[in-house]
Amino acid sequence: MIIFGGIQLILCQVPNFHKLSWLSILAAVMSFAYSLIGLGLSIAKLATEGVEAKTTTSATVSEAERFWRICQAIGDIAFAYAYSTVLIEIQDTLKSSPAENKAMKHASFVGVSTTTVFYLLCGCVGYAAFREHAPGDLLSGSGFDHPVWLLNVANVCMAIHLIGAYQVSSISFN
């Protein structure tokens, strides 16, 4: 955390930060990189261990535990769609030119659709690999413990993503 904070302090001193668009692109690429690693490891686990043929209602948890897990899953889904507030800000800053509005709405639609399908795939394949024992964090939870080098690459990608995402979300463009 101290290293993360130090990096943030250094990046906050950069003048004309809005000209560093590459940081936002790098953060997005890192997000897809660690997600692809998690997806690949989940597929590898499914390939080696196979898929259990049982329904989600056969989990060995109490009704109360099942209820709280459902509530947590709904909360996770709601948290994952925090982009909706960013989308409103993007639409608010659009110029009145119809061509620009149309292009930006199309780009937002393609981006949100692609991201949604990709992360749903990650979630479904991860759940298929672990069933009711799926960890909250697939990469650093009790999900995978090998190959260590690949998990380290994923964690570095995650750190770079969070560094870029924090800078982009904390900057004021006034």
Tab-separated table of N, CA and C in Angstrom:
chain	number	residue	atom	x	y	z
A	1	MET	N	0.822	-1.190	0.000
A	1	MET	CA	0.000	0.000	0.000
A	1	MET	C	0.868	1.257	0.000
A	2	ILE	N	1.979	1.211	0.701
A	2	ILE	CA	2.855	2.380	0.751
A	2	ILE	C	3.460	2.641	-0.628
A	3	ILE	N	3.857	1.577	-1.316
A	3	ILE	CA	4.414	1.729	-2.663
A	3	ILE	C	3.348	2.282	-3.605
A	4	PHE	N	2.123	1.756	-3.511
A	4	PHE	CA	1.016	2.236	-4.336
A	4	PHE	C	0.780	3.722	-4.081
A	5	GLY	N	0.745	4.113	-2.808
A	5	GLY	CA	0.548	5.518	-2.460
A	5	GLY	C	1.670	6.399	-2.973
A	6	GLY	N	2.907	5.909	-2.887
A	6	GLY	CA	4.044	6.670	-3.401
A	6	GLY	C	3.952	6.884	-4.904
A	7	ILE	N	3.572	5.843	-5.618
A	7	ILE	CA	3.408	5.961	-7.074
A	7	ILE	C	2.309	6.963	-7.396
A	8	GLN	N	1.208	6.920	-6.635
A	8	GLN	CA	0.112	7.861	-6.869
A	8	GLN	C	0.557	9.298	-6.614
A	9	LEU	N	1.342	9.509	-5.561
A	9	LEU	CA	1.844	10.861	-5.273
A	9	LEU	C	2.725	11.378	-6.406
A	10	ILE	N	3.557	10.517	-6.954
A	10	ILE	CA	4.420	10.924	-8.068
A	10	ILE	C	3.577	11.246	-9.297
A	11	LEU	N	2.618	10.381	-9.621
A	11	LEU	CA	1.786	10.608	-10.807
A	11	LEU	C	0.893	11.833	-10.661
A	12	CYS	N	0.496	12.168	-9.442
A	12	CYS	CA	-0.342	13.358	-9.222
A	12	CYS	C	0.417	14.647	-9.533
A	13	GLN	N	1.730	14.604	-9.548
A	13	GLN	CA	2.541	15.794	-9.804
A	13	GLN	C	2.746	16.055	-11.296
A	14	VAL	N	2.314	15.147	-12.141
A	14	VAL	CA	2.517	15.294	-13.582
A	14	VAL	C	1.630	16.420	-14.103
A	15	PRO	N	2.229	17.460	-14.721
A	15	PRO	CA	1.401	18.528	-15.298
A	15	PRO	C	0.736	18.023	-16.584
A	16	ASN	N	-0.408	18.577	-16.889
A	16	ASN	CA	-1.158	18.194	-18.096
A	16	ASN	C	-1.392	16.688	-18.146
A	17	PHE	N	-1.893	16.170	-17.051
A	17	PHE	CA	-2.102	14.729	-16.952
A	17	PHE	C	-3.064	14.225	-18.023
A	18	HIS	N	-3.984	15.081	-18.458
A	18	HIS	CA	-4.953	14.658	-19.469
A	18	HIS	C	-4.290	14.285	-20.796
A	19	LYS	N	-3.027	14.670	-20.969
A	19	LYS	CA	-2.310	14.304	-22.191
A	19	LYS	C	-1.715	12.898	-22.115
A	20	LEU	N	-1.809	12.264	-20.957
A	20	LEU	CA	-1.277	10.910	-20.791
A	20	LEU	C	-2.368	9.871	-21.064
A	21	SER	N	-2.965	9.941	-22.238
A	21	SER	CA	-4.053	9.015	-22.566
A	21	SER	C	-3.568	7.569	-22.612
A	22	TRP	N	-2.289	7.372	-22.836
A	22	TRP	CA	-1.738	6.023	-22.882
A	22	TRP	C	-1.915	5.303	-21.549
A	23	LEU	N	-1.975	6.051	-20.437
A	23	LEU	CA	-2.134	5.412	-19.133
A	23	LEU	C	-3.497	4.727	-19.023
A	24	SER	N	-4.524	5.376	-19.546
A	24	SER	CA	-5.860	4.779	-19.542
A	24	SER	C	-5.906	3.541	-20.434
A	25	ILE	N	-5.260	3.619	-21.578
A	25	ILE	CA	-5.207	2.470	-22.488
A	25	ILE	C	-4.437	1.325	-21.841
A	26	LEU	N	-3.312	1.647	-21.207
A	26	LEU	CA	-2.516	0.629	-20.521
A	26	LEU	C	-3.326	-0.045	-19.411
A	27	ALA	N	-4.083	0.745	-18.654
A	27	ALA	CA	-4.904	0.184	-17.580
A	27	ALA	C	-5.958	-0.772	-18.139
A	28	ALA	N	-6.577	-0.409	-19.259
A	28	ALA	CA	-7.580	-1.282	-19.871
A	28	ALA	C	-6.947	-2.576	-20.387
A	29	VAL	N	-5.787	-2.469	-21.007
A	29	VAL	CA	-5.088	-3.659	-21.506
A	29	VAL	C	-4.710	-4.578	-20.347
A	30	MET	N	-4.246	-4.001	-19.247
A	30	MET	CA	-3.877	-4.807	-18.074
A	30	MET	C	-5.100	-5.521	-17.495
A	31	SER	N	-6.249	-4.850	-17.504
A	31	SER	CA	-7.480	-5.469	-17.010
A	31	SER	C	-7.826	-6.710	-17.825
A	32	PHE	N	-7.757	-6.568	-19.146
A	32	PHE	CA	-8.038	-7.723	-19.991
A	32	PHE	C	-6.955	-8.790	-19.847
A	33	ALA	N	-5.710	-8.384	-19.613
A	33	ALA	CA	-4.618	-9.355	-19.475
A	33	ALA	C	-4.829	-10.247	-18.257
A	34	TYR	N	-5.087	-9.652	-17.081
A	34	TYR	CA	-5.252	-10.513	-15.907
A	34	TYR	C	-6.558	-11.286	-15.957
A	35	SER	N	-7.556	-10.744	-16.646
A	35	SER	CA	-8.797	-11.503	-16.806
A	35	SER	C	-8.595	-12.691	-17.737
A	36	LEU	N	-7.831	-12.490	-18.803
A	36	LEU	CA	-7.515	-13.605	-19.703
A	36	LEU	C	-6.712	-14.683	-18.990
A	37	ILE	N	-5.808	-14.279	-18.103
A	37	ILE	CA	-5.040	-15.259	-17.335
A	37	ILE	C	-5.978	-16.071	-16.448
A	38	GLY	N	-6.889	-15.407	-15.758
A	38	GLY	CA	-7.862	-16.113	-14.920
A	38	GLY	C	-8.754	-17.030	-15.735
A	39	LEU	N	-9.191	-16.551	-16.902
A	39	LEU	CA	-10.020	-17.367	-17.785
A	39	LEU	C	-9.243	-18.586	-18.274
A	40	GLY	N	-7.998	-18.376	-18.682
A	40	GLY	CA	-7.172	-19.490	-19.153
A	40	GLY	C	-6.918	-20.524	-18.072
A	41	LEU	N	-6.632	-20.067	-16.851
A	41	LEU	CA	-6.410	-21.008	-15.750
A	41	LEU	C	-7.689	-21.772	-15.404
A	42	SER	N	-8.835	-21.098	-15.498
A	42	SER	CA	-10.108	-21.784	-15.239
A	42	SER	C	-10.382	-22.840	-16.300
A	43	ILE	N	-10.115	-22.504	-17.562
A	43	ILE	CA	-10.301	-23.478	-18.640
A	43	ILE	C	-9.352	-24.657	-18.453
A	44	ALA	N	-8.111	-24.383	-18.047
A	44	ALA	CA	-7.150	-25.463	-17.800
A	44	ALA	C	-7.626	-26.365	-16.663
A	45	LYS	N	-8.188	-25.778	-15.618
A	45	LYS	CA	-8.711	-26.577	-14.504
A	45	LYS	C	-9.876	-27.443	-14.972
A	46	LEU	N	-10.748	-26.873	-15.791
A	46	LEU	CA	-11.864	-27.658	-16.334
A	46	LEU	C	-11.357	-28.786	-17.227
A	47	ALA	N	-10.330	-28.516	-18.017
A	47	ALA	CA	-9.797	-29.535	-18.927
A	47	ALA	C	-9.153	-30.688	-18.168
A	48	THR	N	-8.504	-30.394	-17.049
A	48	THR	CA	-7.824	-31.457	-16.304
A	48	THR	C	-8.752	-32.196	-15.346
A	49	GLU	N	-9.693	-31.480	-14.740
A	49	GLU	CA	-10.560	-32.109	-13.741
A	49	GLU	C	-11.955	-32.422	-14.250
A	50	GLY	N	-12.337	-31.838	-15.370
A	50	GLY	CA	-13.666	-32.072	-15.902
A	50	GLY	C	-14.715	-31.230	-15.194
A	51	VAL	N	-15.928	-31.316	-15.710
A	51	VAL	CA	-17.045	-30.551	-15.163
A	51	VAL	C	-17.908	-31.476	-14.331
A	52	GLU	N	-18.205	-31.055	-13.117
A	52	GLU	CA	-19.100	-31.836	-12.268
A	52	GLU	C	-20.524	-31.676	-12.776
A	53	ALA	N	-21.228	-32.773	-12.894
A	53	ALA	CA	-22.602	-32.725	-13.379
A	53	ALA	C	-23.564	-32.635	-12.201
A	54	LYS	N	-23.684	-31.444	-11.643
A	54	LYS	CA	-24.665	-31.237	-10.590
A	54	LYS	C	-25.163	-29.806	-10.669
A	55	THR	N	-26.304	-29.576	-10.114
A	55	THR	CA	-26.891	-28.251	-10.186
A	55	THR	C	-26.390	-27.385	-9.046
A	56	THR	N	-26.686	-26.103	-9.143
A	56	THR	CA	-26.241	-25.183	-8.098
A	56	THR	C	-27.011	-25.394	-6.802
A	57	THR	N	-28.173	-26.037	-6.861
A	57	THR	CA	-28.943	-26.253	-5.635
A	57	THR	C	-28.420	-27.430	-4.831
A	58	SER	N	-27.454	-28.164	-5.367
A	58	SER	CA	-26.922	-29.295	-4.618
A	58	SER	C	-25.733	-28.906	-3.745
A	59	ALA	N	-25.472	-27.613	-3.638
A	59	ALA	CA	-24.366	-27.153	-2.795
A	59	ALA	C	-24.646	-27.524	-1.344
A	60	THR	N	-23.601	-27.842	-0.638
A	60	THR	CA	-23.745	-28.287	0.750
A	60	THR	C	-23.658	-27.108	1.709
A	61	VAL	N	-24.556	-26.158	1.541
A	61	VAL	CA	-24.631	-25.013	2.447
A	61	VAL	C	-26.066	-24.884	2.939
A	62	SER	N	-26.218	-24.200	4.058
A	62	SER	CA	-27.555	-24.009	4.618
A	62	SER	C	-28.333	-22.992	3.780
A	63	GLU	N	-29.635	-22.937	4.024
A	63	GLU	CA	-30.480	-21.978	3.312
A	63	GLU	C	-30.054	-20.544	3.615
A	64	ALA	N	-29.696	-20.281	4.875
A	64	ALA	CA	-29.261	-18.931	5.250
A	64	ALA	C	-27.972	-18.558	4.519
A	65	GLU	N	-27.021	-19.495	4.460
A	65	GLU	CA	-25.763	-19.236	3.757
A	65	GLU	C	-26.017	-19.020	2.276
A	66	ARG	N	-26.910	-19.794	1.684
A	66	ARG	CA	-27.251	-19.632	0.271
A	66	ARG	C	-27.858	-18.248	0.034
A	67	PHE	N	-28.743	-17.807	0.933
A	67	PHE	CA	-29.368	-16.494	0.807
A	67	PHE	C	-28.314	-15.389	0.833
A	68	TRP	N	-27.371	-15.465	1.786
A	68	TRP	CA	-26.342	-14.432	1.892
A	68	TRP	C	-25.398	-14.457	0.696
A	69	ARG	N	-25.135	-15.629	0.154
A	69	ARG	CA	-24.293	-15.707	-1.044
A	69	ARG	C	-24.992	-15.077	-2.244
A	70	ILE	N	-26.308	-15.285	-2.336
A	70	ILE	CA	-27.072	-14.660	-3.417
A	70	ILE	C	-27.026	-13.146	-3.279
A	71	CYS	N	-27.222	-12.654	-2.056
A	71	CYS	CA	-27.160	-11.205	-1.823
A	71	CYS	C	-25.778	-10.654	-2.165
A	72	GLN	N	-24.737	-11.379	-1.803
A	72	GLN	CA	-23.379	-10.940	-2.111
A	72	GLN	C	-23.156	-10.925	-3.621
A	73	ALA	N	-23.671	-11.920	-4.315
A	73	ALA	CA	-23.517	-11.971	-5.770
A	73	ALA	C	-24.231	-10.799	-6.435
A	74	ILE	N	-25.423	-10.469	-5.957
A	74	ILE	CA	-26.151	-9.321	-6.506
A	74	ILE	C	-25.367	-8.035	-6.255
A	75	GLY	N	-24.789	-7.911	-5.064
A	75	GLY	CA	-23.959	-6.745	-4.761
A	75	GLY	C	-22.731	-6.668	-5.645
A	76	ASP	N	-22.112	-7.814	-5.911
A	76	ASP	CA	-20.942	-7.846	-6.798
A	76	ASP	C	-21.314	-7.405	-8.210
A	77	ILE	N	-22.469	-7.855	-8.679
A	77	ILE	CA	-22.925	-7.461	-10.015
A	77	ILE	C	-23.183	-5.961	-10.057
A	78	ALA	N	-23.849	-5.437	-9.035
A	78	ALA	CA	-24.120	-3.996	-8.988
A	78	ALA	C	-22.824	-3.197	-8.937
A	79	PHE	N	-21.849	-3.660	-8.169
A	79	PHE	CA	-20.564	-2.968	-8.069
A	79	PHE	C	-19.822	-3.007	-9.398
A	80	ALA	N	-19.961	-4.104	-10.126
A	80	ALA	CA	-19.271	-4.241	-11.405
A	80	ALA	C	-19.789	-3.245	-12.433
A	81	TYR	N	-21.008	-2.784	-12.279
A	81	TYR	CA	-21.574	-1.835	-13.229
A	81	TYR	C	-21.454	-0.399	-12.744
A	82	ALA	N	-20.372	-0.089	-12.059
A	82	ALA	CA	-20.102	1.280	-11.632
A	82	ALA	C	-19.809	2.163	-12.843
A	83	TYR	N	-19.593	1.547	-13.979
A	83	TYR	CA	-19.325	2.301	-15.206
A	83	TYR	C	-20.504	3.180	-15.586
A	84	SER	N	-21.698	2.853	-15.134
A	84	SER	CA	-22.871	3.631	-15.535
A	84	SER	C	-22.737	5.098	-15.148
A	85	THR	N	-22.107	5.391	-14.009
A	85	THR	CA	-21.913	6.796	-13.631
A	85	THR	C	-20.894	7.470	-14.544
A	86	VAL	N	-19.880	6.733	-14.962
A	86	VAL	CA	-18.897	7.283	-15.894
A	86	VAL	C	-19.554	7.528	-17.248
A	87	LEU	N	-20.419	6.621	-17.671
A	87	LEU	CA	-21.114	6.772	-18.942
A	87	LEU	C	-21.968	8.035	-18.952
A	88	ILE	N	-22.629	8.326	-17.843
A	88	ILE	CA	-23.437	9.546	-17.756
A	88	ILE	C	-22.545	10.778	-17.894
A	89	GLU	N	-21.380	10.768	-17.262
A	89	GLU	CA	-20.450	11.896	-17.384
A	89	GLU	C	-19.941	12.041	-18.814
A	90	ILE	N	-19.677	10.931	-19.476
A	90	ILE	CA	-19.216	10.979	-20.867
A	90	ILE	C	-20.298	11.590	-21.746
A	91	GLN	N	-21.525	11.138	-21.579
A	91	GLN	CA	-22.615	11.657	-22.393
A	91	GLN	C	-22.882	13.129	-22.099
A	92	ASP	N	-22.634	13.548	-20.862
A	92	ASP	CA	-22.844	14.939	-20.487
A	92	ASP	C	-21.822	15.860	-21.147
A	93	THR	N	-20.633	15.365	-21.420
A	93	THR	CA	-19.580	16.206	-21.999
A	93	THR	C	-19.580	16.198	-23.526
A	94	LEU	N	-20.475	15.450	-24.144
A	94	LEU	CA	-20.510	15.402	-25.602
A	94	LEU	C	-20.935	16.745	-26.178
A	95	LYS	N	-20.366	17.073	-27.304
A	95	LYS	CA	-20.749	18.288	-28.017
A	95	LYS	C	-22.126	18.085	-28.640
A	96	SER	N	-22.694	19.162	-29.095
A	96	SER	CA	-24.037	19.072	-29.661
A	96	SER	C	-24.037	18.536	-31.085
A	97	SER	N	-22.881	18.321	-31.649
A	97	SER	CA	-22.784	17.799	-33.005
A	97	SER	C	-23.369	16.389	-33.069
A	98	PRO	N	-24.362	16.166	-33.919
A	98	PRO	CA	-24.985	14.835	-34.003
A	98	PRO	C	-24.009	13.729	-34.409
A	99	ALA	N	-23.070	14.047	-35.278
A	99	ALA	CA	-22.118	13.015	-35.712
A	99	ALA	C	-21.258	12.549	-34.538
A	100	GLU	N	-20.825	13.487	-33.706
A	100	GLU	CA	-20.005	13.126	-32.546
A	100	GLU	C	-20.817	12.315	-31.541
A	101	ASN	N	-22.051	12.725	-31.309
A	101	ASN	CA	-22.915	11.979	-30.387
A	101	ASN	C	-23.132	10.554	-30.867
A	102	LYS	N	-23.397	10.407	-32.155
A	102	LYS	CA	-23.655	9.082	-32.708
A	102	LYS	C	-22.417	8.190	-32.593
A	103	ALA	N	-21.256	8.738	-32.924
A	103	ALA	CA	-20.016	7.957	-32.848
A	103	ALA	C	-19.702	7.559	-31.410
A	104	MET	N	-19.886	8.483	-30.476
A	104	MET	CA	-19.569	8.189	-29.075
A	104	MET	C	-20.543	7.173	-28.489
A	105	LYS	N	-21.822	7.283	-28.828
A	105	LYS	CA	-22.796	6.305	-28.335
A	105	LYS	C	-22.490	4.917	-28.894
A	106	HIS	N	-22.100	4.856	-30.160
A	106	HIS	CA	-21.749	3.568	-30.754
A	106	HIS	C	-20.504	2.991	-30.086
A	107	ALA	N	-19.497	3.830	-29.858
A	107	ALA	CA	-18.272	3.363	-29.197
A	107	ALA	C	-18.568	2.881	-27.780
A	108	SER	N	-19.412	3.603	-27.058
A	108	SER	CA	-19.782	3.187	-25.698
A	108	SER	C	-20.539	1.867	-25.722
A	109	PHE	N	-21.453	1.719	-26.676
A	109	PHE	CA	-22.228	0.481	-26.785
A	109	PHE	C	-21.317	-0.710	-27.074
A	110	VAL	N	-20.409	-0.545	-28.023
A	110	VAL	CA	-19.489	-1.636	-28.367
A	110	VAL	C	-18.595	-1.965	-27.178
A	111	GLY	N	-18.079	-0.941	-26.513
A	111	GLY	CA	-17.201	-1.165	-25.366
A	111	GLY	C	-17.899	-1.861	-24.213
A	112	VAL	N	-19.085	-1.385	-23.865
A	112	VAL	CA	-19.829	-1.991	-22.752
A	112	VAL	C	-20.268	-3.408	-23.111
A	113	SER	N	-20.712	-3.622	-24.336
A	113	SER	CA	-21.146	-4.964	-24.756
A	113	SER	C	-19.986	-5.953	-24.729
A	114	THR	N	-18.856	-5.557	-25.273
A	114	THR	CA	-17.681	-6.428	-25.289
A	114	THR	C	-17.229	-6.763	-23.874
A	115	THR	N	-17.151	-5.744	-23.031
A	115	THR	CA	-16.722	-5.953	-21.651
A	115	THR	C	-17.690	-6.863	-20.909
A	116	THR	N	-18.985	-6.648	-21.098
A	116	THR	CA	-19.990	-7.463	-20.421
A	116	THR	C	-19.879	-8.927	-20.825
A	117	VAL	N	-19.798	-9.188	-22.120
A	117	VAL	CA	-19.697	-10.572	-22.594
A	117	VAL	C	-18.412	-11.221	-22.079
A	118	PHE	N	-17.311	-10.491	-22.127
A	118	PHE	CA	-16.028	-11.041	-21.694
A	118	PHE	C	-16.044	-11.385	-20.209
A	119	TYR	N	-16.518	-10.466	-19.375
A	119	TYR	CA	-16.506	-10.724	-17.934
A	119	TYR	C	-17.562	-11.747	-17.519
A	120	LEU	N	-18.676	-11.832	-18.244
A	120	LEU	CA	-19.629	-12.914	-17.986
A	120	LEU	C	-18.995	-14.264	-18.309
A	121	LEU	N	-18.233	-14.319	-19.388
A	121	LEU	CA	-17.517	-15.544	-19.737
A	121	LEU	C	-16.535	-15.922	-18.635
A	122	CYS	N	-15.786	-14.929	-18.140
A	122	CYS	CA	-14.835	-15.193	-17.044
A	122	CYS	C	-15.565	-15.727	-15.816
A	123	GLY	N	-16.681	-15.104	-15.459
A	123	GLY	CA	-17.433	-15.528	-14.282
A	123	GLY	C	-18.027	-16.917	-14.435
A	124	CYS	N	-18.613	-17.195	-15.594
A	124	CYS	CA	-19.250	-18.498	-15.806
A	124	CYS	C	-18.224	-19.630	-15.863
A	125	VAL	N	-17.122	-19.416	-16.563
A	125	VAL	CA	-16.093	-20.454	-16.643
A	125	VAL	C	-15.427	-20.639	-15.280
A	126	GLY	N	-15.200	-19.542	-14.556
A	126	GLY	CA	-14.639	-19.646	-13.208
A	126	GLY	C	-15.556	-20.409	-12.276
A	127	TYR	N	-16.861	-20.158	-12.379
A	127	TYR	CA	-17.807	-20.894	-11.539
A	127	TYR	C	-17.871	-22.363	-11.953
A	128	ALA	N	-17.816	-22.627	-13.254
A	128	ALA	CA	-17.838	-24.018	-13.708
A	128	ALA	C	-16.614	-24.774	-13.195
A	129	ALA	N	-15.488	-24.085	-13.079
A	129	ALA	CA	-14.264	-24.740	-12.612
A	129	ALA	C	-14.289	-24.999	-11.107
A	130	PHE	N	-14.889	-24.100	-10.330
A	130	PHE	CA	-14.814	-24.212	-8.871
A	130	PHE	C	-16.143	-24.520	-8.185
A	131	ARG	N	-17.254	-24.348	-8.900
A	131	ARG	CA	-18.599	-24.547	-8.337
A	131	ARG	C	-18.779	-23.713	-7.076
A	132	GLU	N	-19.339	-24.301	-6.028
A	132	GLU	CA	-19.633	-23.523	-4.821
A	132	GLU	C	-18.382	-23.157	-4.028
A	133	HIS	N	-17.232	-23.662	-4.429
A	133	HIS	CA	-15.980	-23.335	-3.743
A	133	HIS	C	-15.218	-22.213	-4.455
A	134	ALA	N	-15.892	-21.514	-5.366
A	134	ALA	CA	-15.242	-20.423	-6.097
A	134	ALA	C	-14.832	-19.324	-5.121
A	135	PRO	N	-13.561	-18.919	-5.166
A	135	PRO	CA	-13.099	-17.866	-4.253
A	135	PRO	C	-13.606	-16.501	-4.703
A	136	GLY	N	-13.611	-15.555	-3.798
A	136	GLY	CA	-14.027	-14.200	-4.138
A	136	GLY	C	-13.086	-13.551	-5.140
A	137	ASP	N	-11.815	-13.856	-5.049
A	137	ASP	CA	-10.812	-13.348	-5.975
A	137	ASP	C	-10.102	-14.553	-6.581
A	138	LEU	N	-10.369	-14.802	-7.835
A	138	LEU	CA	-9.890	-16.010	-8.496
A	138	LEU	C	-8.365	-16.109	-8.528
A	139	LEU	N	-7.688	-14.981	-8.676
A	139	LEU	CA	-6.233	-15.019	-8.829
A	139	LEU	C	-5.474	-15.029	-7.511
A	140	SER	N	-5.975	-14.327	-6.510
A	140	SER	CA	-5.225	-14.289	-5.254
A	140	SER	C	-5.958	-14.981	-4.115
A	141	GLY	N	-7.154	-15.479	-4.380
A	141	GLY	CA	-7.876	-16.238	-3.365
A	141	GLY	C	-7.348	-17.658	-3.333
A	142	SER	N	-8.182	-18.576	-2.955
A	142	SER	CA	-7.757	-19.975	-2.882
A	142	SER	C	-7.980	-20.691	-4.208
A	143	GLY	N	-8.058	-19.923	-5.289
A	143	GLY	CA	-8.328	-20.510	-6.587
A	143	GLY	C	-7.167	-21.278	-7.169
A	144	PHE	N	-6.090	-20.599	-7.455
A	144	PHE	CA	-4.952	-21.226	-8.111
A	144	PHE	C	-3.704	-21.011	-7.275
A	145	ASP	N	-2.811	-21.994	-7.302
A	145	ASP	CA	-1.529	-21.823	-6.626
A	145	ASP	C	-0.352	-22.122	-7.558
A	146	HIS	N	-0.644	-22.432	-8.801
A	146	HIS	CA	0.398	-22.659	-9.791
A	146	HIS	C	-0.154	-22.371	-11.173
A	147	PRO	N	0.566	-22.046	-12.153
A	147	PRO	CA	1.983	-21.710	-12.131
A	147	PRO	C	2.208	-20.347	-11.473
A	148	VAL	N	3.162	-20.314	-10.575
A	148	VAL	CA	3.412	-19.120	-9.770
A	148	VAL	C	3.801	-17.930	-10.645
A	149	TRP	N	4.620	-18.156	-11.653
A	149	TRP	CA	5.058	-17.042	-12.500
A	149	TRP	C	3.879	-16.387	-13.202
A	150	LEU	N	2.903	-17.192	-13.638
A	150	LEU	CA	1.744	-16.639	-14.327
A	150	LEU	C	0.854	-15.855	-13.359
A	151	LEU	N	0.717	-16.355	-12.144
A	151	LEU	CA	-0.044	-15.620	-11.132
A	151	LEU	C	0.649	-14.309	-10.781
A	152	ASN	N	1.979	-14.318	-10.741
A	152	ASN	CA	2.720	-13.079	-10.491
A	152	ASN	C	2.521	-12.072	-11.622
A	153	VAL	N	2.527	-12.545	-12.861
A	153	VAL	CA	2.263	-11.664	-14.002
A	153	VAL	C	0.860	-11.071	-13.879
A	154	ALA	N	-0.115	-11.904	-13.525
A	154	ALA	CA	-1.489	-11.419	-13.369
A	154	ALA	C	-1.585	-10.374	-12.263
A	155	ASN	N	-0.895	-10.595	-11.163
A	155	ASN	CA	-0.940	-9.629	-10.068
A	155	ASN	C	-0.241	-8.323	-10.430
A	156	VAL	N	0.829	-8.378	-11.211
A	156	VAL	CA	1.473	-7.150	-11.690
A	156	VAL	C	0.524	-6.403	-12.628
A	157	CYS	N	-0.149	-7.143	-13.507
A	157	CYS	CA	-1.140	-6.520	-14.393
A	157	CYS	C	-2.246	-5.855	-13.580
A	158	MET	N	-2.685	-6.519	-12.520
A	158	MET	CA	-3.730	-5.961	-11.671
A	158	MET	C	-3.255	-4.676	-10.994
A	159	ALA	N	-2.018	-4.663	-10.514
A	159	ALA	CA	-1.478	-3.468	-9.861
A	159	ALA	C	-1.369	-2.307	-10.851
A	160	ILE	N	-0.874	-2.579	-12.053
A	160	ILE	CA	-0.768	-1.528	-13.070
A	160	ILE	C	-2.152	-1.005	-13.434
A	161	HIS	N	-3.119	-1.902	-13.571
A	161	HIS	CA	-4.488	-1.492	-13.867
A	161	HIS	C	-5.030	-0.569	-12.782
A	162	LEU	N	-4.821	-0.931	-11.525
A	162	LEU	CA	-5.347	-0.118	-10.427
A	162	LEU	C	-4.631	1.222	-10.313
A	163	ILE	N	-3.340	1.256	-10.600
A	163	ILE	CA	-2.609	2.530	-10.581
A	163	ILE	C	-3.193	3.474	-11.629
A	164	GLY	N	-3.371	2.974	-12.845
A	164	GLY	CA	-3.943	3.802	-13.905
A	164	GLY	C	-5.382	4.179	-13.641
A	165	ALA	N	-6.172	3.226	-13.169
A	165	ALA	CA	-7.587	3.499	-12.916
A	165	ALA	C	-7.760	4.529	-11.808
A	166	TYR	N	-6.937	4.454	-10.778
A	166	TYR	CA	-7.039	5.422	-9.684
A	166	TYR	C	-6.702	6.823	-10.174
A	167	GLN	N	-5.662	6.946	-10.979
A	167	GLN	CA	-5.284	8.262	-11.488
A	167	GLN	C	-6.373	8.847	-12.375
A	168	VAL	N	-6.922	8.031	-13.258
A	168	VAL	CA	-7.957	8.522	-14.165
A	168	VAL	C	-9.216	8.904	-13.396
A	169	SER	N	-9.588	8.115	-12.395
A	169	SER	CA	-10.828	8.408	-11.667
A	169	SER	C	-10.675	9.530	-10.649
A	170	SER	N	-9.463	9.813	-10.204
A	170	SER	CA	-9.292	10.835	-9.172
A	170	SER	C	-8.966	12.216	-9.725
A	171	ILE	N	-8.679	12.303	-11.010
A	171	ILE	CA	-8.288	13.591	-11.578
A	171	ILE	C	-9.522	14.454	-11.820
A	172	SER	N	-9.367	15.734	-11.627
A	172	SER	CA	-10.450	16.685	-11.878
A	172	SER	C	-10.150	17.408	-13.182
A	173	PHE	N	-11.096	17.395	-14.093
A	173	PHE	CA	-10.894	18.027	-15.400
A	173	PHE	C	-11.497	19.422	-15.462
A	174	ASN	N	-11.697	20.056	-14.344
A	174	ASN	CA	-12.294	21.403	-14.334
A	174	ASN	C	-11.328	22.444	-14.821
